[in-house]
Amino acid sequence: MEEWDSSTKSALTQIPLLSIRAGPRDGAAWTQRLKEEYRALIAYTTMNKSNDNDWFRISAANPDGTRWTGSCWYVHNLRRYDFLLQFDIPVTYPATSPEIELPQLDGKTHKMYRGGKICLTVHFKPLWAKNSPRFGIAHALCLGLAPWLAAEVPILVDSGMVKHKDEEAPSAESCA
Amino acid sequence: MDSELLQLQRQFESAQQAKSSVRLSERNVVELVRKLQDLRLIDFDLLHTISGKEYITTEQLHFEMVAEIERSGRVSLVDFSDVLGVDLYHIEKEGQHIVCSNPGLMLVNGEIISELYWDGIGEEINEKLQESSQMSLAEIAAQLHVGSELVLSVLEPRLGTIIKGRMESGQLFTPAYVSRITGIVRGACRGITVPTNLSALCNSLQRLLHDINGSNSVSIENSLFHSIFSALVKEKDILGSLRAGVHWTPAVFAHAQKESVDSFFSQNSYIGYDVLLKLAIAQPKQYLQIPRRHCVGQPFHSSIRVEMLDAAIQDVIEHGNWMNALSLLPVYVGGQDASKILSLCPSVQRAVKSSEAIILGEFCIFSSKCIKDLLDLIEKEMDTLTFTSNDGYRPDMNSTTEIKYESSSGKHSDIQQSFDDGGSTKHIPEKGSKKKRGKQTGSSKTGQSENDSGTQESMPSKGKSNQRRSKDSISIESKGSIMMKKASLIGLSEEWIAEKILAVAPDLGELGGPDDPYAMLSTLSSHLRPTLMESLEKKRKILLQENAKRSRQLLDNFQKQLDEAFLDFQLYERTLDLFEDDPTLSVILHRHLLKALAAPIVDKLIQTLVIDNKLRNGIEIEVSENLDAVQQTHANRSSLIKSLPDSLSVKAQTVVEAFEGKRVNTFTAALKALVEESGLILKKLDKKIEKSLLQSYRKDLTSQVSSESDTVVLLPKVVALLYLQVYNKALQAPGRAISAVVSRLKDKVPEETFKVLMDYHSSTVTLLSLQSAATEDDEDCTADRILGKKEYLESKMPQLKGLVLKPSNSGT
């Protein structure tokens, strides 16, 4: 856990851990698991809000709660960069972590798999495996996506691969 | 679908929709605030705390400070700064604001203190005060950490309301304590009967209390004592007067003092300052100036006393006497006071104005009659003085010793009487008594009259004056004859007059004060002096005139005598020419002549000159008839010469010297010079006079020879007669020159005559030598031989006489 910064670690410790080992195909157990996922997400969101560190919006895209969509953002140089966010709950969940996708950044950085799935650090998977089934979606966002955005967005913005929407719009208009 | 799940979904949704709290950095906020101020969105003073992390508005600060002040009542501004975290500057500013707007607050030494606080403190103090009954303001101030002045100003309005007690110069006291001390002080003050220093009283009270109650007892503060004391005086709780703030004179004492002064005054009709001082009246003059009933001018003398004195003085003036005012006044009345009182006497004022009396030496009154009498007496004294003082040849010592002797030996009773009389008549002397006294004085002075009367009678002019006076004067003279002479020459000294007065009226001498017994006398004498001087001057003038007459007479007489003597002298001088060839004989003859004839001339001359000189100087002198009686010695002469004026004195000296020499010529010259200097003439011998003189001389000699019976004396006379017959010259020769002189006659007289002469001479010589040898020898044969010789000479005498008388008879 040495790789993450102090704020990330403090946030992680405050997210309630989950207890039910159940995947999407486990029926009622999954429902229970999903309830726990919600609780964890609510705690995390509340925590973020209270720390003025709100950075994402997600919601379940299907009633089973196996696909999630939303957006995330990052402030760099007093500009907010917004990205779409989506991921599926794998069948082997919670043994396997969900693969978070940022489709808008697909192909713009090599820290990404095809299809816009972000490359998580080497430390993420062992930690997840070690903490399965206690980690959930909230933990995945906290440990996976947040550090990735903090590391990659400044580089992308500086290299010009990602532009602010205020700048994009006029250029798009001019292109159009 | 599980409702719970739905619920969670909604919850999650709402959590995500919830507004995120905004977190700003300090820097951002500071910038924001500045932006707001720039934009004038904040248009009031915004203060920030010392930490710099907070903004605070002045209103809030004000609010918080007021709240704090109300809570604690007394807050230090520094404490505000610490508590509120606001800079002291703002705190002070706001503090002043608060204090200004709220009259119940005060800002003292960086502290804001409310009246309520002081009320509380006042109650606290009151509690403590009631416990300990006295507190010092300094103590309170030290406890409260404020200045004692502040404490004083704060506590004063609360005294009597919140604080039950009274304040006395930095001390707070409870009423009980004060009343207790008041009781002590009142008791002490009422107990005092003599004037006391208050501080001493206070100290003794303190000591007393300490002794009684031990160290932790009540102690009387000095200031409290004083305030209580003055309050007591004001309330007439204790009676008396306070002088200079410290000297307390109880009314009892003042009353007693006044009583005793009054009683003394009514008894003695005066009161002296020293009496007042004894009665502890520090400033008697002021004390007496408080109007008192029977005071006349001089505050401590009643009119009765003045009247008494006045009557006495009136009496004195009427009777022409004098008196010493001091004798009628109490002993302690000093000279100045006495003169003041004198000036109060109406009779004195009147008399002085009409010059009937005179005040001398401040307190002695002399009537002018008395003064006049005194003057007369002294003038008489002066007469005798002028006569006696010139009584030149009478040695003063003689009279002095006589007087002493007489006074000691005789008439004690007389003296006693005079003293008694003087004592009794001293203050009311009358004219008669005065005279009597004078007489007594005279007699008491000595019974000198007997031994002196001879002298007096020999002084012609002195006889006129009162004998008594003269006696007095002589007695005085004997005391200080030198001084008196001086006085008579120069003028009258005051001392002399004083002595005179003393002699005339001895009781006057007793007048002087103890410090200067002669002060009175000297004032009197200085008063009399001018008059006396005047009369003396007059006297002297008369005397001078008389003297001039007398000196003329004297000189005339002398001239006659001188003429006679000098002619004789010249006559004999001529004869000396005969012996010029024999020097030794000549010298002897010269000497003899000088001694025999010149001496009287010189003495007479000198004496006359001296007398004349004195007369000229106005000194009364009695002419003594026996001027030439005494042969003067050399010393005598020179001393007389010294009294002559310079020019005369020098010449007289040369005359005396020449007179003691060997040559008649030099003496004659010197004598001539002196005589001319003194205004006389030396008559020269001319032939005619010489002849007549010789004639008379021969006649004289002849008669002498014929009547002469002494064998020895006969010879020179015979020889002189022979010379007169032979040489027609008068010879004056001493005995030892006789033989030489006789031998000169050898050729001139017949052989026989010469032989007789020689024979007589030789036998005379042997007789004389025998006589001189046999003066005291035992009886050998000399007596017989003398007798024999005498007989022989006597037998020869007729022969010798015959020698001379015969030829003269034949010659004439």
PDB file of C-alpha atoms in Angstrom, chain A residues 31-32 34-35 38-39 41-42 45-46 49-52 54 56-60 63 68, chain B residues 1-2 4-5 7-24:
ATOM      1  CA  THR A  31     -28.673  -8.821  -4.087  1.00  0.00           C
ATOM      2  CA  GLN A  32     -27.238  -8.749  -0.608  1.00  0.00           C
ATOM      3  CA  LEU A  34     -25.270  -5.273  -4.132  1.00  0.00           C
ATOM      4  CA  LYS A  35     -26.813  -3.708  -1.021  1.00  0.00           C
ATOM      5  CA  TYR A  38     -24.425   0.627  -2.352  1.00  0.00           C
ATOM      6  CA  ARG A  39     -23.700   1.289   1.284  1.00  0.00           C
ATOM      7  CA  LEU A  41     -20.555   3.784  -2.339  1.00  0.00           C
ATOM      8  CA  ILE A  42     -22.824   6.033  -0.277  1.00  0.00           C
ATOM      9  CA  THR A  45     -19.476   9.608  -1.848  1.00  0.00           C
ATOM     10  CA  THR A  46     -20.493  11.281   1.381  1.00  0.00           C
ATOM     11  CA  LYS A  49     -18.412  15.449  -0.652  1.00  0.00           C
ATOM     12  CA  SER A  50     -17.548  16.400   2.874  1.00  0.00           C
ATOM     13  CA  ASN A  51     -13.895  16.700   1.910  1.00  0.00           C
ATOM     14  CA  ASP A  52     -14.714  18.746  -1.103  1.00  0.00           C
ATOM     15  CA  ASP A  54     -16.275  14.907  -5.219  1.00  0.00           C
ATOM     16  CA  PHE A  56     -17.444  11.017 -10.027  1.00  0.00           C
ATOM     17  CA  ARG A  57     -21.025  10.117 -10.709  1.00  0.00           C
ATOM     18  CA  ILE A  58     -22.108   6.551 -11.294  1.00  0.00           C
ATOM     19  CA  SER A  59     -25.313   4.641 -11.345  1.00  0.00           C
ATOM     20  CA  ALA A  60     -26.365   1.068 -12.153  1.00  0.00           C
ATOM     21  CA  PRO A  63     -31.655  -3.645 -12.677  1.00  0.00           C
ATOM     22  CA  TRP A  68     -22.511   0.677 -14.215  1.00  0.00           C
TER      23      TRP A  68
ATOM     24  CA  MET B   1     -36.753  -6.177  -6.663  1.00  0.00           C
ATOM     25  CA  ASP B   2     -35.675  -5.712  -3.124  1.00  0.00           C
ATOM     26  CA  GLU B   4     -34.141  -2.156   0.482  1.00  0.00           C
ATOM     27  CA  LEU B   5     -31.966  -2.177  -2.539  1.00  0.00           C
ATOM     28  CA  GLN B   7     -33.862   2.469  -1.097  1.00  0.00           C
ATOM     29  CA  LEU B   8     -30.110   2.205  -1.191  1.00  0.00           C
ATOM     30  CA  GLN B   9     -30.136   3.123  -4.833  1.00  0.00           C
ATOM     31  CA  ARG B  10     -32.104   6.239  -4.091  1.00  0.00           C
ATOM     32  CA  GLN B  11     -29.908   7.011  -1.149  1.00  0.00           C
ATOM     33  CA  PHE B  12     -26.832   6.676  -3.273  1.00  0.00           C
ATOM     34  CA  GLU B  13     -28.443   8.842  -5.904  1.00  0.00           C
ATOM     35  CA  SER B  14     -29.236  11.524  -3.395  1.00  0.00           C
ATOM     36  CA  ALA B  15     -25.784  11.300  -1.859  1.00  0.00           C
ATOM     37  CA  GLN B  16     -24.330  11.900  -5.249  1.00  0.00           C
ATOM     38  CA  GLN B  17     -26.721  14.761  -5.895  1.00  0.00           C
ATOM     39  CA  ALA B  18     -25.955  16.356  -2.558  1.00  0.00           C
ATOM     40  CA  LYS B  19     -24.011  19.589  -2.695  1.00  0.00           C
ATOM     41  CA  SER B  20     -20.414  19.080  -2.072  1.00  0.00           C
ATOM     42  CA  SER B  21     -18.973  21.226   0.685  1.00  0.00           C
ATOM     43  CA  VAL B  22     -16.564  23.819  -0.629  1.00  0.00           C
ATOM     44  CA  ARG B  23     -13.095  23.793   0.800  1.00  0.00           C
ATOM     45  CA  LEU B  24     -10.956  26.917   0.215  1.00  0.00           C
TER      46      LEU B  24
END
